[in-house]
XYZ file of N, CA and C in Angstrom:
867
model
N -82.708 -122.094 -121.074
C -83.225 -122.681 -122.313
C -83.923 -124.005 -122.008
N -85.036 -124.249 -122.667
C -85.740 -125.501 -122.506
C -85.455 -126.354 -123.721
N -84.792 -127.485 -123.531
C -84.391 -128.286 -124.664
C -84.869 -129.719 -124.558
N -84.340 -130.608 -125.454
C -84.674 -132.012 -125.393
C -86.155 -132.283 -125.508
N -86.649 -133.154 -124.625
C -88.064 -133.498 -124.638
C -88.916 -132.280 -124.316
N -88.393 -131.362 -123.517
C -89.153 -130.155 -123.213
C -89.496 -129.415 -124.488
N -88.532 -129.315 -125.392
C -88.788 -128.656 -126.680
C -89.860 -129.415 -127.449
N -89.788 -130.741 -127.430
C -90.789 -131.546 -128.128
C -92.165 -131.298 -127.552
N -92.252 -131.201 -126.227
C -93.549 -130.929 -125.589
C -94.108 -129.583 -126.038
N -93.243 -128.577 -126.136
C -93.675 -127.256 -126.562
C -94.065 -127.281 -128.029
N -93.306 -128.022 -128.842
C -93.638 -128.139 -130.261
C -95.019 -128.758 -130.421
N -95.296 -129.781 -129.617
C -96.608 -130.403 -129.655
C -97.675 -129.397 -129.252
N -97.403 -128.681 -128.181
C -98.376 -127.740 -127.646
C -98.691 -126.639 -128.647
N -97.682 -126.143 -129.348
C -97.860 -125.006 -130.248
C -98.339 -125.427 -131.624
N -97.905 -126.581 -132.101
C -98.149 -126.930 -133.491
C -99.406 -127.761 -133.711
N -99.806 -128.499 -132.682
C -100.985 -129.348 -132.855
C -102.158 -128.764 -132.079
N -103.041 -129.599 -131.611
C -104.213 -129.113 -130.878
C -103.961 -129.110 -129.382
N -102.761 -129.454 -128.942
C -102.456 -129.544 -127.529
C -101.984 -128.191 -127.025
N -102.912 -127.349 -126.617
C -102.557 -125.987 -126.255
C -103.018 -125.656 -124.854
N -102.232 -124.818 -124.182
C -102.679 -124.285 -122.916
C -103.526 -123.079 -123.191
N -104.249 -122.612 -122.138
C -105.215 -121.529 -122.306
C -104.614 -120.305 -122.967
N -103.414 -119.916 -122.595
C -102.837 -118.681 -123.107
C -102.110 -118.858 -124.428
N -101.988 -120.083 -124.928
C -101.243 -120.266 -126.176
C -99.752 -120.179 -125.947
N -99.001 -120.095 -127.022
C -97.539 -120.077 -126.929
C -97.027 -118.662 -126.731
N -96.273 -118.429 -125.669
C -95.838 -117.074 -125.321
C -94.673 -116.552 -126.151
N -94.978 -115.793 -127.155
C -93.976 -115.035 -127.913
C -92.855 -115.896 -128.501
N -93.094 -117.185 -128.679
C -92.121 -118.053 -129.318
C -90.859 -118.318 -128.544
N -90.930 -118.209 -127.197
C -89.733 -118.389 -126.394
C -89.016 -119.704 -126.712
N -89.694 -120.798 -126.561
C -89.046 -122.092 -126.667
C -88.794 -122.521 -128.100
N -89.625 -122.042 -129.022
C -89.349 -122.333 -130.414
C -88.074 -121.622 -130.854
N -87.851 -120.410 -130.334
C -86.603 -119.704 -130.635
C -85.416 -120.452 -130.038
N -85.587 -120.934 -128.812
C -84.517 -121.692 -128.174
C -84.209 -122.947 -128.959
N -85.266 -123.598 -129.446
C -85.080 -124.801 -130.242
C -84.306 -124.480 -131.515
N -84.665 -123.366 -132.165
C -83.998 -122.976 -133.410
C -82.513 -122.714 -133.173
N -82.205 -122.012 -132.061
C -80.805 -121.723 -131.744
C -80.043 -123.008 -131.467
N -80.700 -123.920 -130.735
C -80.066 -125.185 -130.419
C -79.832 -125.997 -131.688
N -80.793 -125.943 -132.593
C -80.673 -126.665 -133.866
C -79.493 -126.132 -134.670
N -79.364 -124.804 -134.761
C -78.264 -124.215 -135.508
C -76.915 -124.558 -134.886
N -76.880 -124.579 -133.535
C -75.630 -124.905 -132.842
C -75.189 -126.322 -133.177
N -76.183 -127.238 -133.224
C -75.839 -128.623 -133.534
C -75.495 -128.797 -135.005
N -76.128 -128.008 -135.870
C -75.811 -128.089 -137.297
C -74.362 -127.700 -137.555
N -73.842 -126.795 -136.715
C -72.465 -126.360 -136.885
C -71.499 -127.519 -136.641
N -71.999 -128.582 -135.969
C -71.182 -129.785 -135.755
C -71.424 -130.816 -136.852
N -71.953 -130.326 -137.965
C -72.172 -131.161 -139.148
C -73.186 -132.289 -138.932
N -74.191 -132.033 -138.095
C -75.255 -133.005 -137.873
C -76.453 -132.619 -138.745
N -77.088 -133.634 -139.306
C -78.277 -133.384 -140.118
C -79.482 -133.186 -139.209
N -80.556 -132.650 -139.802
C -81.803 -132.478 -139.039
C -82.281 -133.819 -138.492
N -82.170 -134.856 -139.308
C -82.639 -136.187 -138.904
C -81.828 -136.711 -137.720
N -80.519 -136.474 -137.737
C -79.663 -136.936 -136.646
C -79.974 -136.185 -135.348
N -80.219 -134.899 -135.472
C -80.551 -134.076 -134.304
C -81.876 -134.522 -133.705
N -82.881 -134.759 -134.578
C -84.182 -135.207 -134.111
C -84.084 -136.554 -133.411
N -83.294 -137.473 -133.969
C -83.153 -138.791 -133.351
C -82.509 -138.687 -131.972
N -81.524 -137.817 -131.832
C -80.901 -137.610 -130.522
C -81.933 -137.148 -129.508
N -82.772 -136.207 -129.912
C -83.794 -135.697 -129.007
C -84.793 -136.792 -128.632
N -85.199 -137.568 -129.605
C -86.168 -138.628 -129.330
C -85.581 -139.718 -128.437
N -84.285 -139.982 -128.584
C -83.642 -140.969 -127.721
C -83.566 -140.481 -126.259
N -83.714 -139.168 -126.076
C -83.652 -138.629 -124.713
C -85.006 -138.693 -124.001
N -86.070 -139.034 -124.729
C -87.412 -139.034 -124.131
C -87.503 -139.965 -122.919
N -87.125 -141.216 -123.086
C -87.254 -142.179 -121.989
C -86.345 -141.838 -120.809
N -85.043 -141.567 -121.033
C -84.179 -141.220 -119.888
C -84.667 -139.997 -119.105
N -85.240 -139.032 -119.803
C -85.687 -137.802 -119.128
C -86.974 -138.002 -118.326
N -87.802 -138.909 -118.758
C -89.116 -139.066 -118.125
C -89.235 -140.290 -117.224
N -88.323 -141.228 -117.353
C -88.389 -142.507 -116.618
C -87.874 -142.332 -115.185
N -88.770 -142.022 -114.274
C -88.350 -141.715 -112.895
C -88.039 -142.965 -112.074
N -88.598 -144.128 -112.451
C -88.320 -145.337 -111.668
C -87.244 -146.221 -112.311
N -86.580 -145.708 -113.346
C -85.417 -146.384 -113.975
C -85.718 -147.795 -114.478
N -86.909 -147.985 -115.071
C -87.206 -149.307 -115.647
C -87.100 -149.292 -117.171
N -86.542 -148.181 -117.706
C -86.371 -148.003 -119.145
C -87.702 -147.934 -119.904
N -88.734 -147.553 -119.193
C -90.043 -147.353 -119.786
C -90.659 -146.099 -119.176
N -91.560 -145.479 -119.925
C -92.237 -144.283 -119.427
C -93.741 -144.492 -119.403
N -94.330 -144.311 -118.231
C -95.780 -144.421 -118.088
C -96.415 -143.076 -118.406
N -97.719 -143.065 -118.547
C -98.419 -141.811 -118.830
C -98.301 -140.861 -117.636
N -98.212 -141.418 -116.432
C -98.044 -140.586 -115.244
C -96.680 -139.910 -115.229
N -95.639 -140.653 -115.608
C -94.291 -140.090 -115.659
C -94.204 -139.019 -116.753
N -94.842 -139.298 -117.868
C -94.836 -138.348 -118.964
C -95.596 -137.071 -118.573
N -96.711 -137.246 -117.865
C -97.510 -136.106 -117.431
C -96.730 -135.235 -116.445
N -96.002 -135.871 -115.535
C -95.227 -135.120 -114.548
C -94.175 -134.266 -115.235
N -93.495 -134.848 -116.218
C -92.479 -134.095 -116.945
C -93.116 -132.983 -117.779
N -94.225 -133.298 -118.434
C -94.896 -132.310 -119.281
C -95.385 -131.133 -118.457
N -95.957 -131.413 -117.272
C -96.428 -130.328 -116.412
C -95.267 -129.417 -116.004
N -94.152 -130.025 -115.670
C -92.960 -129.243 -115.304
C -92.537 -128.344 -116.472
N -92.605 -128.893 -117.680
C -92.246 -128.142 -118.871
C -93.199 -126.968 -119.100
N -94.490 -127.229 -118.975
C -95.482 -126.182 -119.194
C -95.366 -125.076 -118.151
N -95.034 -125.453 -116.917
C -94.825 -124.451 -115.872
C -93.624 -123.566 -116.211
N -92.602 -124.158 -116.808
C -91.434 -123.372 -117.237
C -91.844 -122.345 -118.297
N -92.776 -122.745 -119.159
C -93.254 -121.814 -120.182
C -93.909 -120.614 -119.531
N -94.766 -120.858 -118.539
C -95.425 -119.765 -117.826
C -94.401 -118.889 -117.100
N -93.382 -119.529 -116.518
C -92.334 -118.774 -115.823
C -91.586 -117.867 -116.797
N -91.245 -118.405 -117.968
C -90.528 -117.617 -118.974
C -91.391 -116.480 -119.496
N -92.676 -116.767 -119.689
C -93.591 -115.730 -120.163
C -93.713 -114.615 -119.129
N -93.842 -115.001 -117.848
C -93.978 -114.005 -116.782
C -92.715 -113.142 -116.689
N -91.570 -113.767 -116.862
C -90.300 -113.028 -116.843
C -90.259 -112.013 -117.983
N -90.705 -112.464 -119.152
C -90.746 -111.601 -120.323
C -91.705 -110.422 -120.107
N -92.897 -110.730 -119.580
C -93.873 -109.671 -119.326
C -93.346 -108.668 -118.307
N -92.674 -109.157 -117.292
C -92.126 -108.272 -116.262
C -91.129 -107.289 -116.880
N -90.281 -107.793 -117.753
C -89.296 -106.924 -118.400
C -89.969 -105.846 -119.247
N -91.074 -106.197 -119.894
C -91.777 -105.258 -120.762
C -92.616 -104.259 -119.972
N -93.331 -104.740 -118.960
C -94.288 -103.913 -118.245
C -93.664 -103.040 -117.160
N -92.545 -103.502 -116.612
C -91.919 -102.809 -115.485
C -91.118 -101.600 -115.979
N -91.798 -100.469 -116.106
C -91.182 -99.276 -116.682
C -90.112 -98.654 -115.770
N -90.329 -98.708 -114.445
C -89.352 -98.082 -113.536
C -88.302 -99.067 -113.036
N -88.339 -100.300 -113.557
C -87.318 -101.319 -113.289
C -87.110 -101.598 -111.802
N -88.239 -101.767 -111.083
C -88.148 -102.146 -109.673
C -88.533 -103.611 -109.461
N -88.582 -104.367 -110.570
C -88.933 -105.790 -110.543
C -90.361 -106.042 -110.072
N -91.225 -105.071 -110.258
C -92.651 -105.205 -109.929
C -93.449 -104.481 -111.019
N -94.713 -104.852 -111.139
C -95.608 -104.166 -112.083
C -96.730 -103.521 -111.292
N -96.810 -102.211 -111.367
C -97.885 -101.492 -110.679
C -99.137 -101.472 -111.548
N -100.258 -101.086 -110.959
C -101.496 -100.966 -111.715
C -101.351 -99.952 -112.837
N -100.670 -98.848 -112.559
C -100.462 -97.809 -113.569
C -99.614 -98.340 -114.733
N -98.593 -99.119 -114.404
C -97.748 -99.693 -115.452
C -98.550 -100.675 -116.307
N -99.396 -101.461 -115.654
C -100.235 -102.400 -116.403
C -101.152 -101.650 -117.359
N -101.792 -100.589 -116.893
C -102.714 -99.825 -117.724
C -102.031 -99.235 -118.958
N -100.780 -98.819 -118.801
C -100.029 -98.248 -119.920
C -99.808 -99.280 -121.018
N -99.771 -100.539 -120.654
C -99.415 -101.599 -121.608
C -100.555 -101.983 -122.540
N -101.785 -101.780 -122.100
C -102.975 -102.200 -122.857
C -102.965 -103.704 -123.124
N -102.360 -104.462 -122.227
C -102.364 -105.924 -122.335
C -103.779 -106.454 -122.145
N -104.140 -107.469 -122.924
C -105.474 -108.061 -122.841
C -105.452 -109.290 -121.942
N -106.225 -109.232 -120.847
C -106.307 -110.398 -119.955
C -107.665 -111.079 -120.039
N -108.535 -110.578 -120.933
C -109.831 -111.214 -121.088
C -110.956 -110.510 -120.376
N -110.653 -109.747 -119.315
C -111.676 -109.015 -118.594
C -112.219 -107.886 -119.480
N -113.516 -107.593 -119.346
C -114.163 -106.633 -120.249
C -114.001 -105.187 -119.819
N -114.117 -104.925 -118.518
C -114.125 -103.539 -118.036
C -112.875 -103.254 -117.203
N -112.604 -101.958 -117.025
C -111.456 -101.576 -116.201
C -111.671 -102.023 -114.752
N -112.909 -101.983 -114.299
C -113.214 -102.436 -112.935
C -112.859 -103.906 -112.757
N -113.213 -104.713 -113.759
C -112.904 -106.139 -113.701
C -111.393 -106.370 -113.747
N -110.710 -105.609 -114.569
C -109.250 -105.739 -114.654
C -108.595 -105.376 -113.337
N -109.074 -104.301 -112.721
C -108.528 -103.871 -111.437
C -108.764 -104.927 -110.363
N -109.945 -105.531 -110.375
C -110.271 -106.569 -109.397
C -109.366 -107.793 -109.596
N -109.133 -108.142 -110.872
C -108.243 -109.288 -111.119
C -106.819 -108.956 -110.667
N -106.397 -107.737 -110.935
C -105.068 -107.286 -110.489
C -104.956 -107.434 -108.974
N -105.973 -106.976 -108.242
C -105.933 -107.021 -106.784
C -105.932 -108.451 -106.253
N -106.644 -109.356 -106.908
C -106.641 -110.752 -106.488
C -105.291 -111.410 -106.766
N -104.692 -111.031 -107.882
C -103.377 -111.594 -108.217
C -102.298 -111.106 -107.252
N -102.493 -109.904 -106.709
C -101.546 -109.293 -105.768
C -101.726 -109.913 -104.383
N -101.172 -111.098 -104.190
C -101.397 -111.858 -102.951
C -100.793 -111.205 -101.722
N -99.643 -110.550 -101.871
C -99.025 -109.937 -100.683
C -99.541 -108.527 -100.422
N -100.476 -108.080 -101.266
C -101.175 -106.806 -101.080
C -100.232 -105.600 -100.943
N -99.188 -105.597 -101.780
C -98.277 -104.444 -101.771
C -98.604 -103.476 -102.908
N -99.702 -103.759 -103.631
C -100.123 -102.870 -104.712
C -99.382 -103.069 -106.004
N -98.558 -104.115 -106.071
C -97.782 -104.393 -107.278
C -97.721 -105.902 -107.509
N -97.410 -106.274 -108.740
C -97.314 -107.687 -109.085
C -95.867 -108.119 -109.241
N -95.520 -109.186 -108.543
C -94.209 -109.806 -108.720
C -94.256 -110.700 -109.940
N -93.139 -111.308 -110.308
C -93.119 -112.200 -111.469
C -94.095 -113.358 -111.273
N -94.125 -113.918 -110.067
C -95.030 -115.036 -109.799
C -96.491 -114.585 -109.841
N -96.759 -113.390 -109.318
C -98.125 -112.876 -109.324
C -98.609 -112.518 -110.729
N -97.670 -112.232 -111.629
C -98.023 -111.985 -113.031
C -98.657 -113.240 -113.642
N -98.193 -114.408 -113.227
C -98.798 -115.657 -113.707
C -100.267 -115.719 -113.290
N -100.549 -115.332 -112.047
C -101.943 -115.313 -111.573
C -102.792 -114.360 -112.395
N -102.228 -113.237 -112.763
C -102.946 -112.216 -113.518
C -103.274 -112.695 -114.933
N -102.298 -113.246 -115.622
C -102.456 -113.617 -117.023
C -102.879 -115.071 -117.235
N -102.656 -115.912 -116.235
C -103.063 -117.323 -116.321
C -103.798 -117.714 -115.052
N -104.987 -117.127 -114.831
C -105.735 -117.420 -113.605
C -106.125 -118.876 -113.454
N -106.155 -119.597 -114.586
C -106.471 -121.020 -114.510
C -105.433 -121.805 -113.709
N -104.244 -121.214 -113.527
C -103.170 -121.875 -112.790
C -103.323 -121.745 -111.266
N -104.105 -120.788 -110.814
C -104.193 -120.483 -109.394
C -105.646 -120.548 -108.926
N -105.960 -121.473 -108.042
C -107.352 -121.673 -107.620
C -107.936 -120.436 -106.929
N -107.079 -119.607 -106.302
C -107.609 -118.421 -105.636
C -108.098 -117.373 -106.637
N -107.815 -117.586 -107.932
C -108.248 -116.655 -108.973
C -109.569 -117.079 -109.632
N -110.036 -118.291 -109.339
C -111.210 -118.807 -110.045
C -112.439 -117.922 -109.854
N -112.716 -117.546 -108.619
C -113.933 -116.772 -108.357
C -113.958 -115.446 -109.095
N -112.815 -114.774 -109.181
C -112.794 -113.479 -109.852
C -113.072 -113.630 -111.345
N -112.573 -114.715 -111.956
C -112.847 -114.960 -113.379
C -114.309 -115.347 -113.589
N -114.836 -116.174 -112.684
C -116.251 -116.564 -112.773
C -117.145 -115.324 -112.640
N -116.770 -114.422 -111.730
C -117.525 -113.172 -111.571
C -117.538 -112.366 -112.870
N -116.379 -112.339 -113.562
C -116.297 -111.612 -114.832
C -117.273 -112.188 -115.851
N -117.321 -113.517 -115.915
C -118.245 -114.177 -116.848
C -119.685 -113.837 -116.517
N -120.042 -113.968 -115.243
C -121.427 -113.761 -114.833
C -121.854 -112.299 -114.970
N -120.969 -111.389 -114.653
C -121.307 -109.963 -114.761
C -121.600 -109.565 -116.201
N -120.862 -110.168 -117.125
C -121.043 -109.830 -118.533
C -122.192 -110.599 -119.170
N -122.427 -111.846 -118.709
C -123.403 -112.696 -119.390
C -124.707 -112.953 -118.670
N -124.696 -112.955 -117.335
C -125.901 -113.284 -116.578
C -126.801 -112.054 -116.461
N -127.567 -111.782 -117.520
C -128.319 -110.531 -117.589
C -129.455 -110.433 -116.574
N -130.055 -111.575 -116.186
C -131.141 -111.505 -115.208
C -130.676 -111.735 -113.762
N -129.347 -111.886 -113.608
C -128.719 -111.962 -112.282
C -129.284 -113.084 -111.413
N -129.539 -114.252 -112.022
C -130.023 -115.392 -111.240
C -128.913 -116.372 -110.896
N -127.651 -115.998 -111.225
C -126.509 -116.856 -110.904
C -126.273 -117.964 -111.913
N -127.022 -117.941 -113.020
C -126.876 -118.931 -114.078
C -126.849 -118.207 -115.416
N -126.270 -118.862 -116.433
C -126.200 -118.246 -117.752
C -126.834 -119.166 -118.796
N -127.878 -118.686 -119.441
C -128.510 -119.458 -120.507
C -127.724 -119.267 -121.805
N -128.090 -120.050 -122.826
C -127.407 -119.927 -124.113
C -127.614 -118.529 -124.685
N -128.822 -118.019 -124.603
C -129.088 -116.686 -125.142
C -128.283 -115.621 -124.399
N -128.172 -115.774 -123.081
C -127.375 -114.829 -122.308
C -125.905 -114.945 -122.694
N -125.450 -116.172 -122.919
C -124.041 -116.366 -123.303
C -123.763 -115.762 -124.679
N -124.719 -115.913 -125.614
C -124.553 -115.305 -126.936
C -124.451 -113.778 -126.800
N -125.242 -113.236 -125.876
C -125.176 -111.803 -125.621
C -123.826 -111.383 -125.094
N -123.269 -112.216 -124.218
C -121.931 -111.942 -123.676
C -120.888 -111.940 -124.795
N -120.986 -112.921 -125.693
C -120.041 -113.030 -126.818
C -120.100 -111.774 -127.676
N -121.310 -111.315 -127.950
C -121.472 -110.109 -128.777
C -120.912 -108.870 -128.091
N -121.098 -108.783 -126.765
C -120.575 -107.642 -126.017
C -119.064 -107.561 -126.098
N -118.410 -108.730 -126.104
C -116.944 -108.755 -126.128
C -116.382 -108.654 -127.544
N -117.276 -108.521 -128.534
C -116.826 -108.354 -129.919
C -116.375 -109.625 -130.596
N -116.738 -110.784 -130.028
C -116.359 -112.068 -130.620
C -117.619 -112.790 -131.086
N -118.291 -112.192 -132.048
C -119.626 -112.650 -132.436
C -119.598 -113.851 -133.368
N -119.017 -114.958 -132.906
C -119.046 -116.209 -133.647
C -120.090 -117.096 -132.971
N -121.325 -117.019 -133.484
C -122.455 -117.680 -132.836
C -122.271 -119.195 -132.799
N -121.800 -119.765 -133.902
C -121.610 -121.221 -133.969
C -120.602 -121.684 -132.928
N -119.497 -120.960 -132.820
C -118.478 -121.305 -131.818
C -119.025 -121.123 -130.421
N -119.836 -120.082 -130.223
C -120.429 -119.830 -128.910
C -121.321 -120.976 -128.479
N -122.113 -121.482 -129.413
C -123.027 -122.594 -129.101
C -122.247 -123.858 -128.733
N -121.157 -124.127 -129.446
C -120.331 -125.305 -129.155
C -119.667 -125.170 -127.785
N -119.165 -123.973 -127.511
C -118.507 -123.741 -126.235
C -119.511 -123.865 -125.092
N -120.685 -123.304 -125.265
C -121.729 -123.384 -124.247
C -122.072 -124.849 -123.959
N -122.238 -125.627 -125.012
C -122.579 -127.043 -124.857
C -121.474 -127.783 -124.115
N -120.231 -127.425 -124.376
C -119.108 -128.069 -123.705
C -119.125 -127.773 -122.196
N -119.456 -126.533 -121.846
C -119.468 -126.143 -120.432
C -120.681 -126.689 -119.689
N -121.795 -126.826 -120.380
C -123.053 -127.257 -119.743
C -123.028 -128.761 -119.502
N -122.288 -129.182 -118.480
C -122.067 -130.606 -118.225
C -123.341 -131.366 -117.897
N -124.264 -130.742 -117.127
C -125.486 -131.458 -116.753
C -126.602 -131.294 -117.771
N -126.301 -130.574 -118.868
C -127.228 -130.426 -120.001
C -128.601 -129.896 -119.581
N -128.584 -128.928 -118.645
C -129.852 -128.333 -118.221
C -130.131 -127.018 -118.943
N -129.279 -126.696 -119.928
C -129.477 -125.484 -120.705
C -128.974 -124.217 -120.025
N -128.216 -124.392 -118.931
C -127.668 -123.259 -118.203
C -126.254 -123.566 -117.744
N -125.442 -122.535 -117.671
C -124.078 -122.686 -117.155
C -124.046 -122.135 -115.737
N -123.561 -122.938 -114.812
C -123.460 -122.526 -113.416
C -122.028 -122.114 -113.084
N -121.849 -121.549 -111.913
C -120.505 -121.165 -111.464
C -119.608 -122.393 -111.348
N -120.174 -123.496 -110.859
C -119.385 -124.730 -110.711
C -118.918 -125.246 -112.068
N -119.746 -125.108 -113.091
C -119.362 -125.577 -114.433
C -118.259 -124.714 -115.020
N -118.312 -123.412 -114.755
C -117.226 -122.536 -115.216
C -115.938 -122.883 -114.473
N -116.060 -123.179 -113.185
C -114.887 -123.565 -112.392
C -114.267 -124.854 -112.924
N -115.126 -125.806 -113.280
C -114.639 -127.073 -113.837
C -113.885 -126.828 -115.137
N -114.406 -125.910 -115.958
C -113.727 -125.569 -117.216
C -112.373 -124.935 -116.944
N -112.302 -123.978 -115.990
C -111.037 -123.337 -115.664
C -110.002 -124.364 -115.204
N -110.442 -125.298 -114.373
C -109.547 -126.347 -113.879
C -108.980 -127.175 -115.026
N -109.806 -127.399 -116.059
C -109.363 -128.217 -117.190
C -108.281 -127.532 -118.019
N -108.097 -126.213 -117.813
C -107.131 -125.455 -118.602
C -105.759 -125.367 -117.952
N -105.645 -125.729 -116.665
C -104.357 -125.529 -115.990
C -103.324 -126.566 -116.446
N -102.086 -126.326 -116.064
C -100.987 -127.170 -116.567
C -101.130 -128.629 -116.144
N -101.681 -128.876 -114.959
C -101.843 -130.259 -114.497
C -102.809 -131.008 -115.421
N -103.946 -130.381 -115.713
C -104.925 -131.013 -116.593
C -104.421 -131.136 -118.017
N -103.773 -130.064 -118.506
C -103.239 -130.102 -119.860
C -102.149 -131.156 -120.005
N -101.310 -131.292 -118.977
C -100.234 -132.285 -119.027
C -100.801 -133.701 -119.115
N -101.848 -133.963 -118.351
C -102.482 -135.290 -118.403
C -103.069 -135.539 -119.791
N -103.744 -134.509 -120.322
C -104.367 -134.648 -121.646
C -103.325 -134.856 -122.729
N -102.285 -134.015 -122.720
C -101.236 -134.127 -123.745
C -100.544 -135.482 -123.669
N -100.249 -135.893 -122.442
C -99.503 -137.139 -122.244
C -100.326 -138.344 -122.705
N -101.622 -138.323 -122.411
C -102.477 -139.435 -122.840
C -102.593 -139.447 -124.355
N -102.700 -138.272 -124.975
C -102.774 -138.216 -126.437
C -101.484 -138.733 -127.072
N -100.349 -138.347 -126.497
C -99.076 -138.819 -127.025
C -98.955 -140.330 -126.828
N -99.379 -140.809 -125.656
C -99.329 -142.237 -125.386
C -100.191 -143.001 -126.396
N -101.391 -142.489 -126.670
C -102.290 -143.152 -127.623
C -101.668 -143.225 -129.016
N -100.898 -142.199 -129.390
C -100.313 -142.159 -130.735
C -99.063 -143.020 -130.853
N -98.298 -143.150 -129.767
C -96.962 -143.747 -129.859
C -96.884 -145.144 -129.249
N -97.753 -145.493 -128.331
C -97.706 -146.788 -127.636
C -98.211 -147.904 -128.545
N -97.312 -148.449 -129.358
C -97.705 -149.407 -130.388
C -98.293 -150.699 -129.829
N -97.747 -151.211 -128.725
C -98.252 -152.487 -128.196
C -99.362 -152.296 -127.166
N -99.745 -151.042 -126.944
C -100.879 -150.692 -126.072
C -100.767 -151.303 -124.664
N -99.537 -151.266 -124.127
C -99.344 -151.747 -122.754
C -99.319 -150.603 -121.742
N -99.577 -149.380 -122.229
C -99.602 -148.226 -121.331
C -98.225 -147.699 -120.978
N -97.202 -148.159 -121.681
C -95.820 -147.734 -121.419
C -95.112 -147.432 -122.735
N -94.229 -146.445 -122.712
C -93.431 -146.125 -123.894
C -92.013 -146.639 -123.717
N -91.466 -147.201 -124.782
C -90.064 -147.589 -124.809
C -89.409 -146.845 -125.966
N -88.072 -146.852 -125.985
C -87.345 -146.083 -126.994
C -87.742 -146.467 -128.411
N -87.887 -147.756 -128.673
C -88.215 -148.212 -130.023
C -89.530 -147.597 -130.498
N -90.525 -147.531 -129.621
C -91.821 -146.967 -129.998
C -91.698 -145.471 -130.312
N -90.914 -144.773 -129.525
C -90.719 -143.340 -129.771
C -90.054 -143.123 -131.126
N -89.012 -143.905 -131.412
C -88.291 -143.758 -132.680
C -89.144 -144.180 -133.875
N -90.136 -145.032 -133.639
C -91.016 -145.470 -134.716
C -91.933 -144.348 -135.199
N -91.996 -143.264 -134.424
C -92.941 -142.200 -134.739
C -92.238 -140.851 -134.910
N -91.115 -140.887 -135.587
C -90.360 -139.657 -135.834
C -91.185 -138.613 -136.587
N -92.089 -139.106 -137.428
C -92.872 -138.178 -138.244
C -93.719 -137.238 -137.394
N -94.106 -137.666 -136.186
C -94.914 -136.810 -135.314
C -94.180 -135.551 -134.909
N -92.847 -135.632 -134.899
C -92.056 -134.514 -134.397
C -91.260 -133.812 -135.488
N -91.431 -134.248 -136.741
C -90.663 -133.651 -137.835
C -91.163 -132.252 -138.145
N -90.284 -131.417 -138.644
C -90.636 -130.032 -138.985
C -91.673 -129.990 -140.091
N -91.549 -130.874 -141.083
C -92.511 -130.897 -142.185
C -93.912 -131.241 -141.681
N -93.988 -132.157 -140.702
C -95.274 -132.565 -140.146
C -95.905 -131.389 -139.411
N -95.077 -130.658 -138.652
C -95.588 -129.496 -137.912
C -96.148 -128.447 -138.872
N -95.413 -128.161 -139.954
C -95.853 -127.160 -140.926
C -97.155 -127.584 -141.591
N -97.262 -128.885 -141.906
C -98.449 -129.402 -142.544
C -99.664 -129.262 -141.626
N -99.462 -129.580 -140.337
C -100.547 -129.451 -139.356
C -100.983 -128.005 -139.217
N -100.007 -127.102 -139.147
C -100.315 -125.685 -138.969
C -101.070 -125.143 -140.189
N -100.624 -125.557 -141.390
C -101.268 -125.103 -142.619
C -102.721 -125.569 -142.659
N -102.962 -126.819 -142.279
C -104.319 -127.363 -142.285
C -105.182 -126.658 -141.252
N -104.589 -126.365 -140.091
C -105.327 -125.677 -139.026
C -105.696 -124.262 -139.447
N -104.733 -123.541 -140.083
C -104.988 -122.172 -140.536
C -106.093 -122.155 -141.602
N -106.065 -123.132 -142.503
C -107.064 -123.228 -143.563
C -108.442 -123.474 -142.972
N -108.503 -124.363 -141.967
C -109.767 -124.675 -141.304
C -110.327 -123.454 -140.584
N -109.436 -122.698 -139.920
C -109.856 -121.505 -139.184
C -110.399 -120.453 -140.144
N -109.715 -120.261 -141.293
C -110.146 -119.269 -142.271
C -111.530 -119.627 -142.821
N -111.756 -120.907 -143.052
C -113.043 -121.374 -143.558
C -114.141 -121.143 -142.527
N -113.822 -121.429 -141.234
C -114.805 -121.251 -140.160
C -115.143 -119.772 -139.979
N -114.132 -118.902 -140.099
C -114.351 -117.466 -139.966
C -115.257 -116.944 -141.062
N -115.048 -117.439 -142.286
C -115.874 -117.016 -143.412
C -117.324 -117.448 -143.220
N -117.513 -118.667 -142.727
C -118.848 -119.188 -142.485
C -119.556 -118.361 -141.441
N -118.807 -117.990 -140.401
C -119.372 -117.188 -139.307
C -119.828 -115.819 -139.829
N -119.021 -115.183 -140.667
C -119.360 -113.860 -141.220
C -120.609 -113.951 -142.093
N -120.719 -115.055 -142.839
C -121.880 -115.212 -143.721
C -123.165 -115.356 -142.928
N -123.080 -115.951 -141.721
C -124.270 -116.209 -140.918
C -124.706 -114.969 -140.143
N -123.764 -114.061 -139.870
C -124.067 -112.889 -139.031
C -124.577 -111.707 -139.848
């Protein structure tokens, strides 16, 4: 079970805009949090008392140099460890579901039976990703190799195969670059015809603003999605919200001053606003197409 600050990190990741590429895996840690909450309630503790206990654990859990303060680097290290645990739990869950013959491995045939979506468009691309994830070349995926398959952003040896998938689907003139029009074509091929979102995403990837996406730019984007990058981003965002005196360090008083960031009502409000925004954007997209 992932508890304490780890739960808070997952709550942030799932409820706000701080998300990893794959999103929250089947509610593993939120379920753990709920069970932990009920267990503590049985000891006659209120929600507020339970939340305060968790928040008081933030500094002790993250303060590696024992100065009673937490830097953004310390917070990032803990957050990355937490996010890696999420991937480990997800991979364990997938292994249990996909492994039909219960040999603790997932074969290509077992994967095909599952109809799991990894983002690749064709069976050939899926097979190639499977083979790259299979590092020991035994024709099957271990629990660790499942992470490579479903979260290629975590493993640098998977970058090229994902970049190839993008280019094969979008680079229609095969010049090794993808224009906006080619990218829009790729979006339509994959059935995600949100032109406005496609244009924003293209602009985000096109770092040198030359109107084309290169392999290096796709690689840079993939790197930004891994747990190390996400942990730095999440930690800096949390630091910006909670570090009242702006000294680059968190102390217990500052964490307790921002209980509302971690309250259940705040999470529900954020989720409701996000869902409403998404529904509005979807409607706008349909009207334009």
